[in-house]
PDB file of C-alpha atoms in Angstrom:
ATOM      1  CA  UNK U   1      89.484  -8.608 -11.454  1.00 47.00           C
ATOM      2  CA  UNK U   2      86.584 -11.065 -12.055  1.00 50.00           C
ATOM      3  CA  UNK U   3      84.227  -9.852  -9.499  1.00 52.00           C
ATOM      4  CA  UNK U   4      82.771  -6.898 -11.484  1.00 53.00           C
ATOM      5  CA  UNK U   5      81.779  -9.183 -14.473  1.00 57.00           C
ATOM      6  CA  UNK U   6      80.232 -11.625 -12.100  1.00 53.00           C
ATOM      7  CA  UNK U   7      78.359  -8.962 -10.173  1.00 59.00           C
ATOM      8  CA  UNK U   8      77.138  -7.519 -13.543  1.00 60.00           C
ATOM      9  CA  UNK U   9      75.938 -10.889 -14.637  1.00 60.00           C
ATOM     10  CA  UNK U  10      73.959 -11.378 -11.388  1.00 69.00           C
ATOM     11  CA  UNK U  11      72.421  -7.982 -11.769  1.00 79.00           C
ATOM     12  CA  UNK U  12      71.407  -8.618 -15.288  1.00 86.00           C
ATOM     13  CA  UNK U  13      69.876 -11.952 -14.293  1.00 88.00           C
ATOM     14  CA  UNK U  14      67.852 -10.297 -11.625  1.00 90.00           C
ATOM     15  CA  UNK U  15      66.690  -7.457 -13.982  1.00 92.00           C
ATOM     16  CA  UNK U  16      65.663 -10.152 -16.584  1.00 94.00           C
ATOM     17  CA  UNK U  17      63.789 -12.254 -13.902  1.00 94.00           C
ATOM     18  CA  UNK U  18      61.854  -9.062 -12.910  1.00 93.00           C
ATOM     19  CA  UNK U  19      61.019  -8.383 -16.573  1.00 95.00           C
ATOM     20  CA  UNK U  20      59.637 -11.817 -16.946  1.00 95.00           C
ATOM     21  CA  UNK U  21      57.547 -11.651 -13.670  1.00 94.00           C
ATOM     22  CA  UNK U  22      56.323  -8.184 -14.771  1.00 94.00           C
ATOM     23  CA  UNK U  23      55.354  -9.727 -18.187  1.00 95.00           C
ATOM     24  CA  UNK U  24      53.258 -12.472 -16.461  1.00 93.00           C
ATOM     25  CA  UNK U  25      51.412  -9.682 -14.505  1.00 91.00           C
ATOM     26  CA  UNK U  26      50.736  -7.661 -17.642  1.00 92.00           C
ATOM     27  CA  UNK U  27      49.355 -10.615 -19.542  1.00 93.00           C
ATOM     28  CA  UNK U  28      47.271 -11.818 -16.607  1.00 88.00           C
ATOM     29  CA  UNK U  29      45.725  -8.264 -16.302  1.00 85.00           C
ATOM     30  CA  UNK U  30      44.987  -7.942 -20.079  1.00 88.00           C
ATOM     31  CA  UNK U  31      44.361 -11.432 -21.365  1.00 88.00           C
ATOM     32  CA  UNK U  32      43.790 -13.562 -18.323  1.00 83.00           C
ATOM     33  CA  UNK U  33      45.556 -16.828 -17.438  1.00 83.00           C
ATOM     34  CA  UNK U  34      44.734 -18.254 -20.814  1.00 84.00           C
ATOM     35  CA  UNK U  35      47.259 -15.889 -22.398  1.00 88.00           C
ATOM     36  CA  UNK U  36      50.130 -17.126 -20.389  1.00 90.00           C
ATOM     37  CA  UNK U  37      52.125 -18.862 -23.136  1.00 92.00           C
ATOM     38  CA  UNK U  38      55.906 -18.952 -23.269  1.00 94.00           C
ATOM     39  CA  UNK U  39      56.229 -17.048 -26.501  1.00 94.00           C
ATOM     40  CA  UNK U  40      53.860 -14.336 -25.396  1.00 95.00           C
ATOM     41  CA  UNK U  41      55.614 -13.916 -22.011  1.00 95.00           C
ATOM     42  CA  UNK U  42      58.952 -13.654 -23.744  1.00 95.00           C
ATOM     43  CA  UNK U  43      57.629 -11.153 -26.262  1.00 95.00           C
ATOM     44  CA  UNK U  44      56.046  -9.014 -23.556  1.00 96.00           C
ATOM     45  CA  UNK U  45      59.242  -9.071 -21.570  1.00 95.00           C
ATOM     46  CA  UNK U  46      61.425  -8.271 -24.692  1.00 95.00           C
ATOM     47  CA  UNK U  47      63.653 -11.372 -23.879  1.00 94.00           C
ATOM     48  CA  UNK U  48      64.617 -14.588 -25.280  1.00 94.00           C
ATOM     49  CA  UNK U  49      62.265 -17.369 -24.206  1.00 93.00           C
ATOM     50  CA  UNK U  50      65.244 -19.607 -23.509  1.00 93.00           C
ATOM     51  CA  UNK U  51      65.965 -17.458 -20.565  1.00 95.00           C
ATOM     52  CA  UNK U  52      62.824 -18.554 -18.851  1.00 95.00           C
ATOM     53  CA  UNK U  53      64.140 -22.163 -18.768  1.00 94.00           C
ATOM     54  CA  UNK U  54      67.549 -20.903 -17.600  1.00 93.00           C
ATOM     55  CA  UNK U  55      66.267 -18.649 -14.824  1.00 94.00           C
ATOM     56  CA  UNK U  56      63.109 -20.400 -13.653  1.00 94.00           C
ATOM     57  CA  UNK U  57      63.290 -23.943 -15.007  1.00 93.00           C
ATOM     58  CA  UNK U  58      60.142 -23.425 -17.222  1.00 92.00           C
ATOM     59  CA  UNK U  59      56.987 -21.502 -17.759  1.00 91.00           C
ATOM     60  CA  UNK U  60      55.124 -23.212 -14.909  1.00 88.00           C
ATOM     61  CA  UNK U  61      57.847 -22.359 -12.410  1.00 91.00           C
ATOM     62  CA  UNK U  62      57.882 -18.696 -13.628  1.00 92.00           C
ATOM     63  CA  UNK U  63      54.172 -18.501 -13.116  1.00 89.00           C
ATOM     64  CA  UNK U  64      54.378 -20.223  -9.728  1.00 85.00           C
ATOM     65  CA  UNK U  65      56.911 -17.674  -8.483  1.00 87.00           C
ATOM     66  CA  UNK U  66      54.793 -14.803  -9.769  1.00 89.00           C
ATOM     67  CA  UNK U  67      51.713 -16.208  -7.951  1.00 85.00           C
ATOM     68  CA  UNK U  68      53.635 -16.492  -4.644  1.00 81.00           C
ATOM     69  CA  UNK U  69      54.818 -12.834  -5.048  1.00 83.00           C
ATOM     70  CA  UNK U  70      51.328 -11.468  -5.360  1.00 82.00           C
ATOM     71  CA  UNK U  71      49.355 -13.106  -2.529  1.00 75.00           C
ATOM     72  CA  UNK U  72      48.636 -11.057   0.642  1.00 73.00           C
ATOM     73  CA  UNK U  73      48.441 -13.834   3.211  1.00 71.00           C
ATOM     74  CA  UNK U  74      51.398 -15.811   1.773  1.00 66.00           C
ATOM     75  CA  UNK U  75      53.528 -12.834   2.767  1.00 64.00           C
ATOM     76  CA  UNK U  76      52.231 -12.607   6.348  1.00 67.00           C
ATOM     77  CA  UNK U  77      54.746 -15.085   7.855  1.00 62.00           C
ATOM     78  CA  UNK U  78      55.311 -16.219  11.438  1.00 63.00           C
ATOM     79  CA  UNK U  79      58.548 -14.275  11.807  1.00 64.00           C
ATOM     80  CA  UNK U  80      56.717 -11.139  10.953  1.00 62.00           C
ATOM     81  CA  UNK U  81      54.240 -11.392  13.789  1.00 67.00           C
ATOM     82  CA  UNK U  82      54.673  -8.341  16.026  1.00 66.00           C
ATOM     83  CA  UNK U  83      56.216  -9.216  19.459  1.00 70.00           C
ATOM     84  CA  UNK U  84      54.507  -8.476  22.723  1.00 77.00           C
ATOM     85  CA  UNK U  85      50.888  -8.592  21.561  1.00 85.00           C
ATOM     86  CA  UNK U  86      48.653  -7.999  24.673  1.00 86.00           C
ATOM     87  CA  UNK U  87      45.189  -7.846  23.158  1.00 94.00           C
ATOM     88  CA  UNK U  88      44.879 -11.341  21.724  1.00 94.00           C
ATOM     89  CA  UNK U  89      45.589 -10.072  18.220  1.00 93.00           C
ATOM     90  CA  UNK U  90      42.586  -7.666  18.058  1.00 96.00           C
ATOM     91  CA  UNK U  91      44.525  -4.671  16.569  1.00 94.00           C
ATOM     92  CA  UNK U  92      46.596  -6.983  14.391  1.00 92.00           C
ATOM     93  CA  UNK U  93      43.433  -8.725  13.108  1.00 94.00           C
ATOM     94  CA  UNK U  94      41.813  -5.494  12.255  1.00 97.00           C
ATOM     95  CA  UNK U  95      44.866  -4.073  10.552  1.00 94.00           C
ATOM     96  CA  UNK U  96      45.305  -7.150   8.451  1.00 93.00           C
ATOM     97  CA  UNK U  97      41.736  -7.306   7.309  1.00 96.00           C
ATOM     98  CA  UNK U  98      41.654  -3.524   6.329  1.00 97.00           C
ATOM     99  CA  UNK U  99      44.982  -3.863   4.606  1.00 95.00           C
ATOM    100  CA  UNK U 100      43.813  -6.965   2.700  1.00 94.00           C
ATOM    101  CA  UNK U 101      40.704  -5.121   1.623  1.00 97.00           C
ATOM    102  CA  UNK U 102      42.718  -2.421  -0.015  1.00 96.00           C
ATOM    103  CA  UNK U 103      45.349  -4.745  -1.318  1.00 93.00           C
ATOM    104  CA  UNK U 104      42.872  -6.908  -3.237  1.00 94.00           C
ATOM    105  CA  UNK U 105      41.143  -3.922  -4.659  1.00 95.00           C
ATOM    106  CA  UNK U 106      44.383  -2.305  -5.996  1.00 93.00           C
ATOM    107  CA  UNK U 107      45.990  -5.520  -7.264  1.00 91.00           C
ATOM    108  CA  UNK U 108      44.323  -6.405 -10.558  1.00 89.00           C
ATOM    109  CA  UNK U 109      46.780  -9.309 -11.088  1.00 87.00           C
ATOM    110  CA  UNK U 110      45.834 -10.906  -7.830  1.00 89.00           C
ATOM    111  CA  UNK U 111      42.205 -10.549  -8.710  1.00 91.00           C
ATOM    112  CA  UNK U 112      42.980 -12.677 -11.821  1.00 88.00           C
ATOM    113  CA  UNK U 113      44.778 -15.161  -9.717  1.00 88.00           C
ATOM    114  CA  UNK U 114      41.808 -15.439  -7.323  1.00 90.00           C
ATOM    115  CA  UNK U 115      39.416 -16.071 -10.194  1.00 89.00           C
ATOM    116  CA  UNK U 116      41.929 -18.537 -11.733  1.00 87.00           C
ATOM    117  CA  UNK U 117      42.135 -20.486  -8.442  1.00 88.00           C
ATOM    118  CA  UNK U 118      38.318 -20.961  -8.593  1.00 88.00           C
ATOM    119  CA  UNK U 119      38.231 -22.209 -12.144  1.00 86.00           C
ATOM    120  CA  UNK U 120      41.199 -24.457 -12.692  1.00 84.00           C
ATOM    121  CA  UNK U 121      43.105 -27.114 -10.787  1.00 84.00           C
ATOM    122  CA  UNK U 122      46.829 -26.236 -10.686  1.00 81.00           C
ATOM    123  CA  UNK U 123      49.595 -27.381  -8.403  1.00 82.00           C
ATOM    124  CA  UNK U 124      50.905 -23.857  -7.718  1.00 78.00           C
ATOM    125  CA  UNK U 125      47.377 -22.579  -6.924  1.00 84.00           C
ATOM    126  CA  UNK U 126      46.845 -25.509  -4.537  1.00 86.00           C
ATOM    127  CA  UNK U 127      50.218 -24.712  -3.057  1.00 83.00           C
ATOM    128  CA  UNK U 128      49.138 -21.119  -2.719  1.00 81.00           C
ATOM    129  CA  UNK U 129      46.133 -22.207  -0.604  1.00 87.00           C
ATOM    130  CA  UNK U 130      48.333 -24.541   1.491  1.00 88.00           C
ATOM    131  CA  UNK U 131      50.832 -21.690   2.272  1.00 84.00           C
ATOM    132  CA  UNK U 132      47.934 -19.351   3.166  1.00 86.00           C
ATOM    133  CA  UNK U 133      46.616 -21.990   5.568  1.00 90.00           C
ATOM    134  CA  UNK U 134      49.985 -22.605   7.019  1.00 89.00           C
ATOM    135  CA  UNK U 135      50.682 -18.933   7.698  1.00 87.00           C
ATOM    136  CA  UNK U 136      47.104 -18.453   8.990  1.00 89.00           C
ATOM    137  CA  UNK U 137      47.570 -21.454  11.268  1.00 93.00           C
ATOM    138  CA  UNK U 138      50.663 -19.894  12.868  1.00 89.00           C
ATOM    139  CA  UNK U 139      48.680 -16.720  13.596  1.00 90.00           C
ATOM    140  CA  UNK U 140      45.733 -18.588  15.087  1.00 94.00           C
ATOM    141  CA  UNK U 141      47.848 -20.918  17.114  1.00 93.00           C
ATOM    142  CA  UNK U 142      50.272 -18.329  18.553  1.00 90.00           C
ATOM    143  CA  UNK U 143      47.960 -15.379  19.016  1.00 92.00           C
ATOM    144  CA  UNK U 144      44.245 -15.933  18.766  1.00 95.00           C
ATOM    145  CA  UNK U 145      43.574 -19.441  19.986  1.00 96.00           C
ATOM    146  CA  UNK U 146      45.159 -18.768  23.459  1.00 95.00           C
ATOM    147  CA  UNK U 147      43.028 -15.694  23.736  1.00 95.00           C
ATOM    148  CA  UNK U 148      39.698 -17.322  22.766  1.00 97.00           C
ATOM    149  CA  UNK U 149      40.195 -20.620  24.394  1.00 96.00           C
ATOM    150  CA  UNK U 150      37.181 -22.788  23.842  1.00 97.00           C
ATOM    151  CA  UNK U 151      35.705 -20.358  21.409  1.00 97.00           C
ATOM    152  CA  UNK U 152      38.797 -20.537  19.065  1.00 97.00           C
ATOM    153  CA  UNK U 153      36.950 -22.404  16.377  1.00 98.00           C
ATOM    154  CA  UNK U 154      34.165 -19.903  16.357  1.00 98.00           C
ATOM    155  CA  UNK U 155      36.716 -17.038  15.959  1.00 98.00           C
ATOM    156  CA  UNK U 156      38.206 -18.919  13.073  1.00 98.00           C
ATOM    157  CA  UNK U 157      34.768 -19.165  11.444  1.00 98.00           C
ATOM    158  CA  UNK U 158      34.242 -15.405  11.789  1.00 98.00           C
ATOM    159  CA  UNK U 159      37.567 -14.751  10.196  1.00 97.00           C
ATOM    160  CA  UNK U 160      36.665 -17.179   7.378  1.00 97.00           C
ATOM    161  CA  UNK U 161      33.594 -15.243   6.628  1.00 98.00           C
ATOM    162  CA  UNK U 162      35.374 -11.836   6.758  1.00 98.00           C
ATOM    163  CA  UNK U 163      38.343 -12.865   4.565  1.00 96.00           C
ATOM    164  CA  UNK U 164      36.051 -14.506   1.976  1.00 96.00           C
ATOM    165  CA  UNK U 165      33.894 -11.586   2.013  1.00 97.00           C
ATOM    166  CA  UNK U 166      36.754  -9.306   1.272  1.00 97.00           C
ATOM    167  CA  UNK U 167      37.758 -11.409  -1.683  1.00 95.00           C
ATOM    168  CA  UNK U 168      34.220 -11.568  -2.977  1.00 96.00           C
ATOM    169  CA  UNK U 169      33.386  -7.861  -2.742  1.00 96.00           C
ATOM    170  CA  UNK U 170      36.524  -6.852  -4.559  1.00 96.00           C
ATOM    171  CA  UNK U 171      36.034  -9.478  -7.310  1.00 95.00           C
ATOM    172  CA  UNK U 172      32.414  -8.543  -7.731  1.00 93.00           C
ATOM    173  CA  UNK U 173      33.400  -4.817  -8.050  1.00 93.00           C
ATOM    174  CA  UNK U 174      36.010  -5.847 -10.618  1.00 90.00           C
ATOM    175  CA  UNK U 175      33.965  -8.184 -12.773  1.00 86.00           C
ATOM    176  CA  UNK U 176      30.189  -7.690 -12.464  1.00 80.00           C
ATOM    177  CA  UNK U 177      29.600  -4.262 -11.242  1.00 82.00           C
ATOM    178  CA  UNK U 178      30.296  -1.901  -8.398  1.00 90.00           C
ATOM    179  CA  UNK U 179      27.111  -1.701  -6.315  1.00 95.00           C
ATOM    180  CA  UNK U 180      26.434  -4.360  -3.667  1.00 95.00           C
ATOM    181  CA  UNK U 181      23.811  -3.961  -1.034  1.00 96.00           C
ATOM    182  CA  UNK U 182      23.417  -0.353  -2.190  1.00 96.00           C
ATOM    183  CA  UNK U 183      27.087   0.402  -1.505  1.00 97.00           C
ATOM    184  CA  UNK U 184      29.437   1.380  -4.363  1.00 96.00           C
ATOM    185  CA  UNK U 185      32.498  -0.870  -3.886  1.00 96.00           C
ATOM    186  CA  UNK U 186      34.456   1.306  -6.212  1.00 95.00           C
ATOM    187  CA  UNK U 187      33.839   4.562  -4.351  1.00 96.00           C
ATOM    188  CA  UNK U 188      35.691   5.839  -1.394  1.00 96.00           C
ATOM    189  CA  UNK U 189      32.477   6.310   0.501  1.00 97.00           C
ATOM    190  CA  UNK U 190      31.191   2.823  -0.171  1.00 97.00           C
ATOM    191  CA  UNK U 191      34.592   1.203   0.753  1.00 98.00           C
ATOM    192  CA  UNK U 192      34.889   3.353   3.849  1.00 98.00           C
ATOM    193  CA  UNK U 193      31.558   1.859   5.017  1.00 98.00           C
ATOM    194  CA  UNK U 194      32.866  -1.644   4.504  1.00 98.00           C
ATOM    195  CA  UNK U 195      36.036  -0.819   6.505  1.00 98.00           C
ATOM    196  CA  UNK U 196      33.869   0.559   9.365  1.00 98.00           C
ATOM    197  CA  UNK U 197      31.930  -2.731   9.231  1.00 98.00           C
ATOM    198  CA  UNK U 198      35.143  -4.786   9.358  1.00 98.00           C
ATOM    199  CA  UNK U 199      36.373  -2.793  12.407  1.00 98.00           C
ATOM    200  CA  UNK U 200      32.912  -3.129  14.127  1.00 98.00           C
ATOM    201  CA  UNK U 201      32.797  -6.853  13.534  1.00 98.00           C
ATOM    202  CA  UNK U 202      36.314  -7.435  14.945  1.00 98.00           C
ATOM    203  CA  UNK U 203      35.364  -5.288  17.891  1.00 98.00           C
ATOM    204  CA  UNK U 204      32.270  -7.187  18.615  1.00 98.00           C
ATOM    205  CA  UNK U 205      33.880 -10.547  18.055  1.00 98.00           C
ATOM    206  CA  UNK U 206      36.610  -9.821  20.567  1.00 97.00           C
ATOM    207  CA  UNK U 207      34.076  -8.360  22.928  1.00 96.00           C
ATOM    208  CA  UNK U 208      31.446 -11.127  22.586  1.00 94.00           C
ATOM    209  CA  UNK U 209      33.368 -14.454  22.324  1.00 91.00           C
TER     210      UNK U 209
END
């Protein structure tokens, strides 16, 4: 007889947690990270601020969980690597870069997090970087390094340029304007040209190293 109330309480808790996480995203998008205060988060969520401490342990832990949920590379984990890759990760690399390019463009909250990471020291932001590096290292070590052999570090350098370029072009379009090198980063035509370039560079890298 007690199962239904317990199950209901669990569902209510999960719904409330989602509301708090959603509230963090809304505030990030409209006010930036400076607006992430406990009272404002609770008001935006329409819930009692005491629940933040009960469900997450505190505001910092709530924000940390939100940051983890939004990052692209933090969700590309070793156990999600496709089995039986035969091309040294060429198709996988291309697909990940193209997906990341669109993901960053569409996710305004992640854009705020990326800008936040560049402007303030915070344990959760440092941890985000560490998780990204850990997941990236698993991809390199298991797929790309064996394929490129002695040129593995050069491939990593190419990927560093491509990934950082994806971040910058999307942040530039969101903050300072849309045109970069004569291409409109907010237009479908301009973004398609960048995608073609990403595919071209992956192709040439795999063919030339």
